[in-house]
Amino acid sequence: MVLVLQWLHTEYLIRINPGNDVSILHIEAFSGASGDMFLGALAGLANAYEELPQLPALLRLEQDAEIEIKKTVKNGISCQQVTVKEKTLQHNNHRHYSDIIRLINESLLPENAKTIALAIFEILGKAEAEVHDVPIEKIHFHEVGAIDSIIDIAGAAWLLDKLEITETYSSAVTTGMGMVKTAHGLLPVPAPATKLIAHGLLCTPGSEDGERLTPTGAAIIKFLKPDFSSATLIDIASAYGAGQKNFIGPNVLRLSLCTKGTGENEIMVVQTNLDDFLPEYMGTEFQEKLLSLGALDFYIQQVIMKKGRPGSILTVLCRENNLDPVSQFILSFTSAIGLRYHKANRIELPRSVETVKTNIGDFRIKVSTLPDGREKMKPESEDVLKAALKTGLSVTQINSIIEAAYWENE
């Protein structure tokens, strides 16, 4: 089974293990994110600190660099700090994009890890190329072309492959504020390349001067394409990756491996305002189509809209995986030119559908269990209506017959 992710008009394949129940990554970048912070936290989740020192050899860079792992404490949080140490004084911090592609392709990394690493470097390369207005083939990497950044990215890719992540969620990413020194001189925080990469990410500057989000950290997050909405996640394991700097708050990146809750209490609320669409077209056929596409429920409210025009608000409840078909139908069938939607949590009583036998026929009922253990029941309206038309009894009489038969058997 594979998941196809499209980044910057290029397709990358990430292998998914269908039997892996713990496959969701939750990012908490309250102090930003960098390559070494990701490397430390991912190694913690993958229990791979002992394996990390072999990374330079996997990249055929063992003559140039080594990995140092040491325990550190950030504002009382004990965690591992992973640092790439260069062995030689003379090193090349200005590699071409093609040099990095060749280095990754010729490495001993697993194939899927290579794919992930190349995807992250493409995100970086295209951002740098746009900032400097040169073709990506001619771009020189500066900070991100250094050995430590290469190993950070390749290591993060290697660990993401080990963890077999299928989904990512994230809180707002702190970028920092003020100015930062770069190979091009002083630049605003976030630096221009970081700013480009962070487009589409939910970001906050934080409350303290300094660079919190590096281009490498931003590119890794961008690759993972996190969902910034709330979700019902169950944390299974957490790990911290320490940054090199110290701030007032703990300079760590917290990552968690999670599973998703049943999702039974999480729904999508889809709404649109209609002031030029006749309500008669939202009758039985329209409603049955909504239900067939996955709508759990819906309602139509009559309202007065701008300029005194009468209109309707259509609200549909559905599961997240039915959002696209439901939305596409509403936009195609009605006069709506836009929709709004959001996630909502709801509390549901346990329920079951049962059949009650009466002297006028069998009826389906919905039985719900209250928090205190008592039950309440409701006959299915369709069955009641059919019986009323057939027998000439009122729906109130038929409901009474069904309720009496049910409670008599309890």
Coordinates of N, CA and C in Angstrom, one line a residue, residues 27-38 74-75 77 79 81 170-177 189 194 202-215 217-218 221 239-255:
I27 N 3.2 17.2 15.9 CA 4.3 18.2 16.0 C 3.9 19.3 16.9
E28 N 4.7 19.6 18.0 CA 4.5 20.7 18.8 C 5.7 21.6 18.7
A29 N 5.7 22.6 17.8 CA 6.8 23.4 17.6 C 6.6 24.8 18.3
F30 N 6.4 24.7 19.6 CA 6.2 25.9 20.4 C 7.5 26.7 20.5
S31 N 8.6 26.1 20.2 CA 9.9 26.8 20.2 C 10.5 26.7 18.8
G32 N 9.7 26.6 17.8 CA 10.2 26.5 16.5 C 10.7 25.1 16.1
A33 N 11.5 25.0 15.1 CA 12.0 23.7 14.6 C 13.2 23.9 13.8
S34 N 14.2 23.0 13.9 CA 15.4 23.0 13.1 C 15.7 21.5 12.7
G35 N 16.7 21.3 11.9 CA 17.0 20.0 11.5 C 17.5 19.1 12.6
D36 N 18.4 19.7 13.5 CA 18.9 18.9 14.6 C 17.8 18.6 15.6
M37 N 16.9 19.5 15.8 CA 15.8 19.3 16.7 C 14.9 18.1 16.2
F38 N 14.6 18.1 14.9 CA 13.9 17.0 14.4 C 14.7 15.7 14.5
K74 N 16.7 21.4 29.3 CA 16.1 22.7 28.8 C 14.9 23.1 29.7
N75 N 15.2 24.0 30.6 CA 14.1 24.5 31.5 C 13.5 23.3 32.2
I77 N 13.5 20.2 31.3 CA 13.2 19.0 30.5 C 14.5 18.3 30.1
C79 N 16.6 15.9 27.9 CA 16.4 15.3 26.6 C 17.8 15.2 26.0
Q81 N 20.6 15.9 23.0 CA 20.9 16.9 22.0 C 21.8 16.2 21.0
S170 N -0.2 19.2 13.6 CA 0.7 20.1 14.2 C 0.0 21.2 14.8
S171 N 0.6 21.7 15.9 CA 0.1 23.0 16.5 C 0.8 24.1 15.7
A172 N 0.5 25.4 16.0 CA 1.1 26.5 15.3 C 2.6 26.5 15.5
V173 N 3.3 26.8 14.4 CA 4.8 26.7 14.4 C 5.3 28.1 14.8
T174 N 6.2 28.2 15.8 CA 6.8 29.5 16.2 C 8.0 29.8 15.3
T175 N 8.0 30.9 14.7 CA 9.0 31.3 13.7 C 10.1 32.1 14.4
G176 N 9.8 32.8 15.5 CA 10.7 33.8 16.0 C 10.5 35.2 15.4
M177 N 11.3 36.1 15.8 CA 11.2 37.5 15.4 C 12.5 38.2 15.5
V189 N 13.6 37.8 10.5 CA 13.1 36.5 10.9 C 11.6 36.5 10.7
T194 N 12.9 30.7 4.5 CA 12.0 30.1 5.5 C 10.6 30.6 5.3
L202 N 0.5 27.1 9.5 CA 0.0 27.9 10.5 C 1.2 28.4 11.4
C203 N 1.5 29.6 11.4 CA 2.7 30.1 12.1 C 2.4 31.2 13.1
T204 N 3.2 31.4 14.1 CA 3.1 32.5 15.0 C 4.5 33.0 15.3
P205 N 4.7 34.3 15.5 CA 6.1 34.8 15.7 C 6.7 34.5 17.1
G206 N 5.8 34.2 18.1 CA 6.2 34.0 19.4 C 6.4 35.3 20.1
S207 N 7.1 35.4 21.2 CA 7.2 36.6 22.0 C 8.6 37.0 22.3
E208 N 9.6 36.4 21.6 CA 11.0 36.6 21.9 C 11.8 36.7 20.7
D209 N 12.8 37.6 20.6 CA 13.6 37.8 19.5 C 14.5 36.6 19.3
G210 N 14.8 36.3 18.0 CA 15.6 35.2 17.7 C 15.0 34.3 16.6
E211 N 15.8 33.6 15.9 CA 15.3 32.7 14.8 C 14.9 31.3 15.5
R212 N 13.7 31.0 15.4 CA 13.2 29.7 15.9 C 13.0 28.7 14.9
L213 N 12.5 29.1 13.7 CA 12.2 28.2 12.6 C 13.3 28.4 11.5
T214 N 14.1 27.3 11.3 CA 15.1 27.4 10.2 C 14.6 26.9 8.9
P215 N 15.3 27.2 7.8 CA 14.8 26.6 6.5 C 14.7 25.1 6.5
G217 N 14.2 23.1 9.2 CA 13.0 22.7 10.0 C 11.7 23.0 9.3
A218 N 11.6 24.1 8.6 CA 10.4 24.4 7.8 C 10.2 23.5 6.7
I221 N 8.8 20.1 7.9 CA 7.4 20.3 8.3 C 6.5 20.4 7.0
A239 N 8.8 12.4 22.5 CA 10.2 12.6 22.6 C 10.5 14.1 22.3
Y240 N 11.6 14.6 22.9 CA 12.1 16.0 22.7 C 13.4 16.0 21.9
G241 N 13.5 17.0 21.1 CA 14.7 17.3 20.4 C 15.2 18.7 20.8
A242 N 16.4 18.7 21.4 CA 16.9 20.0 21.9 C 17.5 20.9 20.8
G243 N 17.3 22.2 20.9 CA 18.0 23.1 20.0 C 19.3 23.6 20.6
Q244 N 20.1 24.2 19.8 CA 21.4 24.7 20.3 C 21.3 25.9 21.2
K245 N 20.3 26.7 20.9 CA 20.2 28.0 21.7 C 19.4 27.9 22.9
N246 N 19.5 28.9 23.8 CA 18.7 28.9 25.0 C 17.8 30.2 24.9
F247 N 16.5 30.0 25.2 CA 15.6 31.1 25.3 C 14.9 31.1 26.6
I248 N 14.0 32.0 26.8 CA 13.3 32.1 28.1 C 12.5 30.8 28.3
G249 N 11.8 30.3 27.3 CA 11.1 29.1 27.3 C 12.0 27.9 26.9
P250 N 11.6 26.7 27.1 CA 12.4 25.5 26.7 C 12.6 25.5 25.2
N251 N 13.8 25.5 24.7 CA 14.1 25.4 23.3 C 14.2 24.0 22.9
V252 N 13.0 23.4 22.7 CA 12.9 22.0 22.4 C 11.7 21.8 21.4
L253 N 11.8 20.8 20.6 CA 10.7 20.4 19.7 C 10.2 19.1 20.2
R254 N 8.9 19.1 20.5 CA 8.2 17.9 21.0 C 7.4 17.2 19.9
L255 N 7.8 15.9 19.7 CA 7.1 15.1 18.7 C 6.4 13.9 19.5

